[in-house]
Short mmCIF file of C-alpha atoms and ligand atoms in Angstrom, two decimals:
data_model
loop_
_atom_site.label_atom_id
_atom_site.label_comp_id
_atom_site.label_asym_id
_atom_site.label_seq_id
_atom_site.Cartn_x
_atom_site.Cartn_y
_atom_site.Cartn_z
CA MET S 37 38.95 50.63 57.18
CA GLY S 38 36.68 50.33 54.03
CA VAL S 39 36.66 52.44 50.80
CA LEU S 40 35.94 55.93 51.60
CA ILE S 41 34.87 58.01 48.70
CA LEU S 42 34.43 62.02 48.37
CA GLY S 43 32.09 62.86 45.59
CA ILE S 44 31.66 66.43 44.15
CA GLU S 45 28.69 67.48 42.10
CA SER S 46 28.86 71.12 40.31
CA SER S 47 27.20 70.40 37.02
CA CYS S 48 24.46 72.97 37.23
CA ASP S 49 23.17 75.01 40.07
CA ASP S 50 23.83 72.97 43.16
CA THR S 51 27.21 72.60 44.85
CA SER S 52 27.33 69.46 46.64
CA ALA S 53 29.83 67.13 48.39
CA SER S 54 29.24 63.67 49.88
CA VAL S 55 31.35 61.15 51.69
CA VAL S 56 30.23 57.45 51.07
CA LYS S 57 31.81 54.47 52.90
CA ASP S 58 31.41 50.98 51.24
CA GLY S 59 28.37 52.06 49.45
CA TYR S 60 26.93 53.84 52.56
CA VAL S 61 26.26 57.53 52.86
CA LEU S 62 28.09 59.19 55.67
CA SER S 63 27.24 62.92 54.54
CA ASN S 64 25.71 64.41 51.69
CA VAL S 65 25.91 68.29 51.83
CA MET S 66 24.17 70.71 49.27
CA ALA S 67 24.44 74.57 48.63
CA SER S 68 21.66 75.46 46.41
CA GLN S 69 21.79 78.80 44.41
CA GLU S 70 18.89 81.21 45.01
CA VAL S 71 20.46 83.78 42.84
CA HIS S 72 18.81 82.47 39.74
CA GLN S 73 15.10 82.60 40.88
CA ARG S 74 14.83 86.01 39.73
CA TYR S 75 16.00 85.28 36.15
CA GLY S 76 13.49 82.45 35.66
CA GLY S 77 16.14 79.96 34.96
CA VAL S 78 19.73 79.08 35.71
CA VAL S 79 22.48 81.86 34.55
CA PRO S 80 25.55 79.93 33.85
CA GLU S 81 28.01 82.73 34.82
CA LEU S 82 26.41 83.29 38.12
CA ALA S 83 26.28 79.57 38.67
CA SER S 84 30.04 79.12 38.32
CA ARG S 85 30.80 82.13 40.68
CA ALA S 86 28.57 80.84 43.43
CA HIS S 87 30.10 77.10 42.95
CA GLN S 88 33.48 78.97 43.65
CA GLN S 89 32.24 80.56 46.76
CA ASN S 90 30.36 77.43 48.07
CA ILE S 91 32.80 74.42 47.07
CA ILE S 92 35.34 74.60 50.07
CA PRO S 93 32.75 75.35 52.76
CA VAL S 94 30.52 72.47 51.22
CA VAL S 95 33.48 69.89 51.16
CA ASP S 96 34.71 71.06 54.61
CA TYR S 97 31.17 70.54 56.08
CA ALA S 98 30.84 67.04 54.28
CA MET S 99 34.00 65.84 55.88
CA SER S 100 33.34 67.14 59.25
CA SER S 101 29.89 65.72 59.31
CA ALA S 102 30.98 62.52 57.92
CA GLY S 103 33.50 62.53 61.05
CA ILE S 104 36.38 61.57 59.01
CA GLY S 105 39.87 63.48 58.17
CA ILE S 106 40.87 64.18 54.50
CA GLU S 107 43.96 61.73 55.09
CA LYS S 108 41.31 58.81 55.33
CA LEU S 109 39.94 59.32 51.83
CA SER S 110 40.52 56.41 49.25
CA ALA S 111 39.70 58.40 46.14
CA VAL S 112 37.88 61.83 44.91
CA ALA S 113 35.04 61.32 42.49
CA PHE S 114 33.72 64.44 40.47
CA THR S 115 31.10 65.08 38.00
CA ARG S 116 33.01 65.57 34.62
CA GLY S 117 29.87 66.28 32.50
CA PRO S 118 27.31 66.76 31.10
CA GLY S 119 26.54 70.17 32.40
CA LEU S 120 27.43 73.76 32.24
CA LEU S 121 31.14 74.01 31.34
CA GLY S 122 32.02 76.83 33.87
CA SER S 123 30.00 74.94 36.75
CA LEU S 124 31.80 71.66 35.89
CA LEU S 125 35.18 73.44 35.64
CA VAL S 126 35.02 74.56 39.49
CA GLY S 127 34.15 70.83 40.73
CA THR S 128 36.82 69.44 38.31
CA SER S 129 39.55 71.77 39.32
CA PHE S 130 38.83 71.41 42.99
CA SER S 131 38.86 67.55 42.76
CA LYS S 132 42.13 67.45 40.62
CA GLY S 133 43.89 69.61 43.07
CA LEU S 134 42.57 67.52 46.27
CA ALA S 135 43.56 64.28 44.50
CA LEU S 136 46.97 65.54 43.56
CA SER S 137 47.77 66.99 47.09
CA ARG S 138 46.68 63.86 48.91
CA ASN S 139 48.19 61.42 46.19
CA ILE S 140 45.00 59.45 45.97
CA PRO S 141 43.13 58.41 42.76
CA LEU S 142 40.88 60.64 40.81
CA ILE S 143 37.61 59.27 39.44
CA GLU S 144 35.64 61.01 36.71
CA VAL S 145 31.81 60.38 36.87
CA ASN S 146 29.22 60.82 34.26
CA HIS S 147 26.24 62.99 35.74
CA LEU S 148 23.69 60.75 33.93
CA GLN S 149 25.10 57.56 35.03
CA ALA S 150 25.23 58.98 38.56
CA HIS S 151 21.66 59.73 38.61
CA ILE S 152 20.91 56.07 37.60
CA LEU S 153 23.29 54.54 40.22
CA ALA S 154 21.66 56.64 42.94
CA HIS S 155 19.38 53.53 43.02
CA PHE S 156 22.40 51.58 44.53
CA ILE S 157 23.21 54.01 47.36
CA ALA S 158 23.17 51.36 50.41
CA GLN S 159 20.54 52.07 53.11
CA GLU S 160 20.49 50.05 56.56
CA GLY S 161 17.67 47.41 56.34
CA LYS S 162 16.86 48.36 52.66
CA GLU S 163 19.85 46.52 50.98
CA ASP S 164 17.62 44.08 48.89
CA ASP S 165 15.36 46.96 47.77
CA GLN S 166 17.48 47.63 44.73
CA PRO S 167 16.96 46.81 41.08
CA LYS S 168 18.45 43.69 39.56
CA PHE S 169 20.13 43.81 36.20
CA PRO S 170 19.11 44.36 33.54
CA PHE S 171 16.59 46.89 34.39
CA LEU S 172 15.09 49.98 32.50
CA CYS S 173 15.69 53.60 33.88
CA LEU S 174 13.60 56.60 32.95
CA LEU S 175 15.92 59.64 33.78
CA VAL S 176 13.70 62.75 33.92
CA SER S 177 15.10 66.02 35.22
CA GLY S 178 15.39 69.61 34.18
CA GLY S 179 18.20 68.91 31.87
CA HIS S 180 17.79 65.33 30.75
CA THR S 181 14.91 62.86 29.68
CA GLN S 182 16.34 59.43 28.78
CA LEU S 183 15.41 55.82 28.77
CA VAL S 184 18.37 53.74 29.65
CA LEU S 185 18.93 50.07 29.49
CA VAL S 186 21.13 49.21 32.60
CA ASN S 187 23.10 46.13 32.21
CA ASP S 188 25.37 46.48 35.02
CA TYR S 189 26.60 49.28 37.34
CA LEU S 190 29.10 50.37 34.55
CA ASP S 191 27.36 49.23 31.52
CA MET S 192 24.36 51.18 30.25
CA LYS S 193 22.84 52.24 27.02
CA ILE S 194 20.63 54.97 26.06
CA ILE S 195 17.64 53.39 24.11
CA GLY S 196 15.44 56.77 23.90
CA ARG S 197 16.01 60.38 24.60
CA THR S 198 14.40 63.74 24.09
CA ILE S 199 15.13 65.39 20.76
CA ASP S 200 14.48 68.92 22.34
CA ASP S 201 13.39 69.95 25.81
CA ALA S 202 13.52 67.65 28.90
CA ALA S 203 10.45 67.00 30.82
CA GLY S 204 11.44 69.10 33.91
CA GLU S 205 12.21 71.87 31.47
CA ALA S 206 8.64 71.44 30.14
CA PHE S 207 7.32 71.79 33.63
CA ASP S 208 9.46 74.83 34.47
CA LYS S 209 8.79 76.68 31.29
CA CYS S 210 4.72 76.16 31.32
CA ALA S 211 5.06 77.09 35.06
CA LYS S 212 6.64 80.41 33.80
CA VAL S 213 3.71 80.95 31.55
CA LEU S 214 1.43 80.75 34.65
CA GLY S 215 3.65 83.16 36.36
CA LEU S 216 5.15 80.70 38.79
CA ARG S 217 8.90 81.08 39.61
CA TYR S 218 11.77 78.77 38.69
CA PRO S 219 11.84 75.90 39.27
CA GLY S 220 7.97 75.72 38.52
CA GLY S 221 7.81 71.81 38.49
CA PRO S 222 7.20 71.19 42.10
CA LYS S 223 4.69 74.06 42.16
CA MET S 224 2.81 72.63 39.26
CA ASP S 225 2.71 69.34 41.02
CA LYS S 226 1.06 70.85 44.01
CA LEU S 227 -1.60 72.87 41.99
CA ALA S 228 -2.15 69.78 39.90
CA ALA S 229 -3.26 67.85 43.13
CA THR S 230 -6.73 69.89 43.06
CA GLY S 231 -6.99 70.31 39.36
CA ASP S 232 -8.96 68.53 36.79
CA ALA S 233 -6.60 66.58 34.56
CA GLU S 234 -9.10 66.28 31.83
CA ALA S 235 -10.11 69.85 31.74
CA PHE S 236 -7.70 70.74 28.70
CA THR S 237 -5.99 68.56 26.00
CA PHE S 238 -2.53 69.63 24.67
CA SER S 239 -0.77 68.23 21.85
CA LYS S 240 1.42 65.06 22.11
CA PRO S 241 4.30 64.36 19.87
CA SER S 242 4.11 61.20 17.63
CA LEU S 243 7.69 60.13 17.40
CA PRO S 244 7.98 56.46 15.79
CA ASP S 245 11.05 55.35 18.15
CA LEU S 246 11.66 55.56 21.90
CA ASN S 247 12.50 59.24 21.52
CA TYR S 248 10.76 61.97 23.42
CA SER S 249 9.77 65.57 22.41
CA PHE S 250 8.29 68.28 24.82
CA SER S 251 8.85 71.74 22.72
CA GLY S 252 5.53 71.05 20.91
CA LEU S 253 3.66 70.64 24.02
CA LYS S 254 5.15 74.05 25.52
CA THR S 255 4.09 75.83 22.48
CA SER S 256 0.67 74.20 22.48
CA PHE S 257 0.27 75.27 26.35
CA LEU S 258 1.52 78.89 25.50
CA TYR S 259 -0.65 79.32 22.48
CA PHE S 260 -3.61 77.98 24.29
CA ILE S 261 -3.52 80.45 27.16
CA ARG S 262 -2.64 83.27 24.87
CA ASP S 263 -5.96 82.65 23.02
CA GLN S 264 -8.14 82.06 26.21
CA LEU S 265 -6.73 85.46 27.62
CA LYS S 266 -8.40 87.25 24.70
CA ASN S 267 -11.81 86.24 26.16
CA ASN S 268 -10.88 86.28 29.74
CA ALA S 269 -8.05 88.35 31.19
CA ASN S 270 -8.48 86.23 34.43
CA PHE S 271 -8.14 82.92 32.54
CA ILE S 272 -4.84 81.93 34.25
CA GLN S 273 -6.15 82.85 37.81
CA ASP S 274 -9.55 81.13 37.19
CA ARG S 275 -8.34 77.89 35.89
CA LYS S 276 -4.47 77.56 37.23
CA ASN S 277 -5.12 74.22 39.04
CA ASP S 278 -6.95 72.60 35.96
CA LEU S 279 -4.01 74.02 33.66
CA ALA S 280 -1.50 72.39 35.98
CA ALA S 281 -3.32 69.17 36.28
CA SER S 282 -3.97 68.97 32.47
CA LEU S 283 -0.32 69.78 31.56
CA GLN S 284 1.09 67.33 34.18
CA LYS S 285 -1.08 64.56 32.84
CA THR S 286 0.04 65.20 29.27
CA ILE S 287 3.81 65.03 30.44
CA ILE S 288 3.06 61.82 32.35
CA ASP S 289 1.33 60.27 29.32
CA ILE S 290 4.29 61.08 27.05
CA LEU S 291 6.75 59.73 29.47
CA MET S 292 4.65 56.39 30.19
CA ASP S 293 3.79 55.70 26.63
CA LYS S 294 7.53 55.05 25.79
CA LEU S 295 8.36 53.41 28.79
CA ILE S 296 5.65 50.85 28.34
CA VAL S 297 7.04 50.11 24.81
CA ALA S 298 10.57 49.87 26.14
CA SER S 299 9.49 47.35 28.75
CA ARG S 300 7.41 45.48 26.22
CA ASN S 301 10.42 45.43 23.64
CA THR S 302 12.91 44.41 25.96
CA GLY S 303 10.80 42.12 28.27
CA ILE S 304 12.05 44.01 31.52
CA THR S 305 9.77 44.76 34.16
CA GLN S 306 12.12 46.14 36.69
CA ILE S 307 11.84 49.79 36.09
CA GLY S 308 13.82 52.66 37.89
CA ILE S 309 13.05 56.21 37.94
CA ALA S 310 15.75 58.91 38.47
CA GLY S 311 16.13 62.77 38.30
CA GLY S 312 14.26 65.62 39.94
CA VAL S 313 10.92 64.89 37.99
CA ALA S 314 10.77 61.43 39.92
CA ALA S 315 9.47 63.41 42.80
CA ASN S 316 6.32 64.34 40.80
CA SER S 317 3.29 62.75 42.59
CA GLY S 318 1.26 62.42 39.59
CA LEU S 319 4.14 60.54 37.94
CA ARG S 320 4.49 58.22 41.14
CA THR S 321 0.87 57.31 41.16
CA THR S 322 0.53 56.59 37.66
CA LEU S 323 3.70 54.44 37.79
CA PHE S 324 2.58 52.38 40.66
CA ASN S 325 -0.85 51.88 39.07
CA GLU S 326 0.74 50.56 35.91
CA ALA S 327 2.97 48.45 37.90
CA LYS S 328 0.09 46.75 39.37
CA TYR S 329 -1.39 46.14 36.09
CA ARG S 330 1.83 45.14 34.11
CA ASN S 331 3.59 43.30 36.96
CA TRP S 332 6.34 45.79 37.06
CA LYS S 333 8.68 46.35 40.08
CA ILE S 334 9.21 50.35 40.52
CA PHE S 335 12.33 51.59 42.30
CA ILE S 336 12.62 55.26 43.16
CA PRO S 337 15.71 56.63 45.02
CA ASP S 338 14.58 58.85 48.06
CA PHE S 339 14.12 62.39 47.05
CA ASN S 340 17.59 63.67 48.34
CA TYR S 341 19.17 61.33 46.03
CA SER S 342 16.92 61.91 42.94
CA THR S 343 17.59 65.59 42.49
CA ASP S 344 21.13 66.69 41.88
CA ASN S 345 23.32 65.67 44.63
CA ALA S 346 26.91 64.43 45.33
CA ALA S 347 25.94 61.01 47.10
CA MET S 348 25.10 59.67 43.55
CA VAL S 349 28.56 60.92 42.21
CA ALA S 350 30.26 59.24 45.29
CA ILE S 351 28.41 55.82 44.86
CA THR S 352 29.48 55.84 41.09
CA GLY S 353 32.96 56.71 42.37
CA TYR S 354 32.78 53.74 44.67
CA TYR S 355 31.89 51.22 41.92
CA LYS S 356 34.50 52.86 39.55
CA TYR S 357 37.01 52.60 42.49
CA LEU S 358 36.25 48.74 42.72
CA ALA S 359 36.78 48.53 39.01
CA LYS S 360 39.99 50.42 39.35
CA ASP S 361 38.48 53.06 36.71
CA PHE S 362 40.85 55.92 37.57
CA THR S 363 41.34 59.12 35.57
CA LYS S 364 44.49 61.25 34.88
CA GLN S 365 45.35 64.81 36.08
CA THR S 366 45.15 65.86 32.45
CA ILE S 367 41.29 65.26 32.41
CA VAL S 368 38.98 68.27 31.66
CA PRO S 369 35.29 68.71 31.92
CA ASP S 370 33.14 67.76 28.73
CA ALA S 371 29.63 69.84 28.81
CA ARG S 372 28.28 67.27 26.50
CA LEU S 373 29.43 63.96 27.94
CA ASN S 374 27.21 61.08 27.04
CA ILE S 375 26.67 57.62 28.54
O1 KG4 K 585 17.47 66.36 38.84
P1 KG4 K 585 17.30 67.82 39.07
O2 KG4 K 585 17.37 68.36 40.48
O3 KG4 K 585 18.23 68.57 38.40
C1 KG4 K 585 18.60 68.39 36.82
O4 KG4 K 585 19.57 67.75 36.57
O5 KG4 K 585 18.06 69.32 36.07
O6 KG4 K 585 15.77 68.10 38.52
C2 KG4 K 585 15.34 69.30 38.52
C3 KG4 K 585 13.93 69.41 37.71
C4 KG4 K 585 13.37 70.92 37.69
O7 KG4 K 585 12.94 71.03 36.26
C5 KG4 K 585 12.16 70.84 38.53
O8 KG4 K 585 11.24 71.58 38.34
C6 KG4 K 585 11.87 69.29 38.49
O9 KG4 K 585 13.07 68.58 38.39
N1 KG4 K 585 10.86 68.74 39.68
C7 KG4 K 585 9.57 68.59 39.45
C8 KG4 K 585 9.10 68.16 40.77
N2 KG4 K 585 10.17 68.36 41.51
C9 KG4 K 585 11.35 68.75 40.88
N3 KG4 K 585 8.79 68.49 38.51
C10 KG4 K 585 7.52 68.11 38.65
N4 KG4 K 585 7.01 67.80 39.80
C11 KG4 K 585 8.02 67.82 40.98
N5 KG4 K 585 7.31 67.38 42.07
ZN1 ZN K 586 20.89 66.02 37.13
#
């Protein structure tokens, strides 16, 4: 019958449930929360309330579109952290209840590890198109920016991380300065496509190790625009595309600089990219150009599995199930869980 894992993701503002059979996705259902858009960012209390409303219909739909009954599940895997505590509590409590009532194993999943293991979601005909261990993974999303050395499915080490904002957060906050609604990252990407990336220069951090910093860039962007607006009240309107392109290029440069050092230091040329910012077209183009030049092999999960989703939680649950790595009913969410 195979191993059937139900994965539940509720760490931020997406309620998602997925059924994975022997590593292949049978369903991956998502309810996004539009309620945050008008606030310019995720409001934690509204997020947890929306998760409570969404979780049962989302799980129900994931099960029915997978075409399996709840009695067939081998285990339930859920995101324990990191994330917003109130949001995590909804997925954790639901999963505990389900595992208890069905008397099946409960598996806790680290959201960051799940983003990375999204690379191993099996797809018909593409089974060989997965990174080989060890590989380097650049995890870039709205909440995280990390460089991870991945030795095995369940053996990873963070070798660099942001000391302040995440890359996606930098996109979103700068987009807000341009008057774009949350999440601004994809909108910046679109504008940047027709802008001049060399038009403006913004400050880059100079950290000695593999760590990242984006808060200085955000401030430099904000102050630059504030100064320009004094001379030209239409500056943002007039130069929106150039601003987006120049900002995007700076973020990509910052990300690439450390990735290149990490690859050089470790000798690893298999590079995975995970998280929502992996969708950025400028980052993708830069990566593939560098790959040609440096003999890298690049792996990027499909967009549906790059942004927050439950299939990545279910695939992590699958590997933990094989390793018999189960958790107890006394488990509680951990908003600051680390790899
Ligand atoms: O992984 P994700 O869905 O959620 C988090 O765990 O944060 O990532 C969302 C982030 C947001 O900051 C969003 O603006 C950014 O990914 N993002 C992008 C693009 N698509 C999503 N940033 C730049 N360019 C994009 N095309
Ligand atoms: Zn995420």
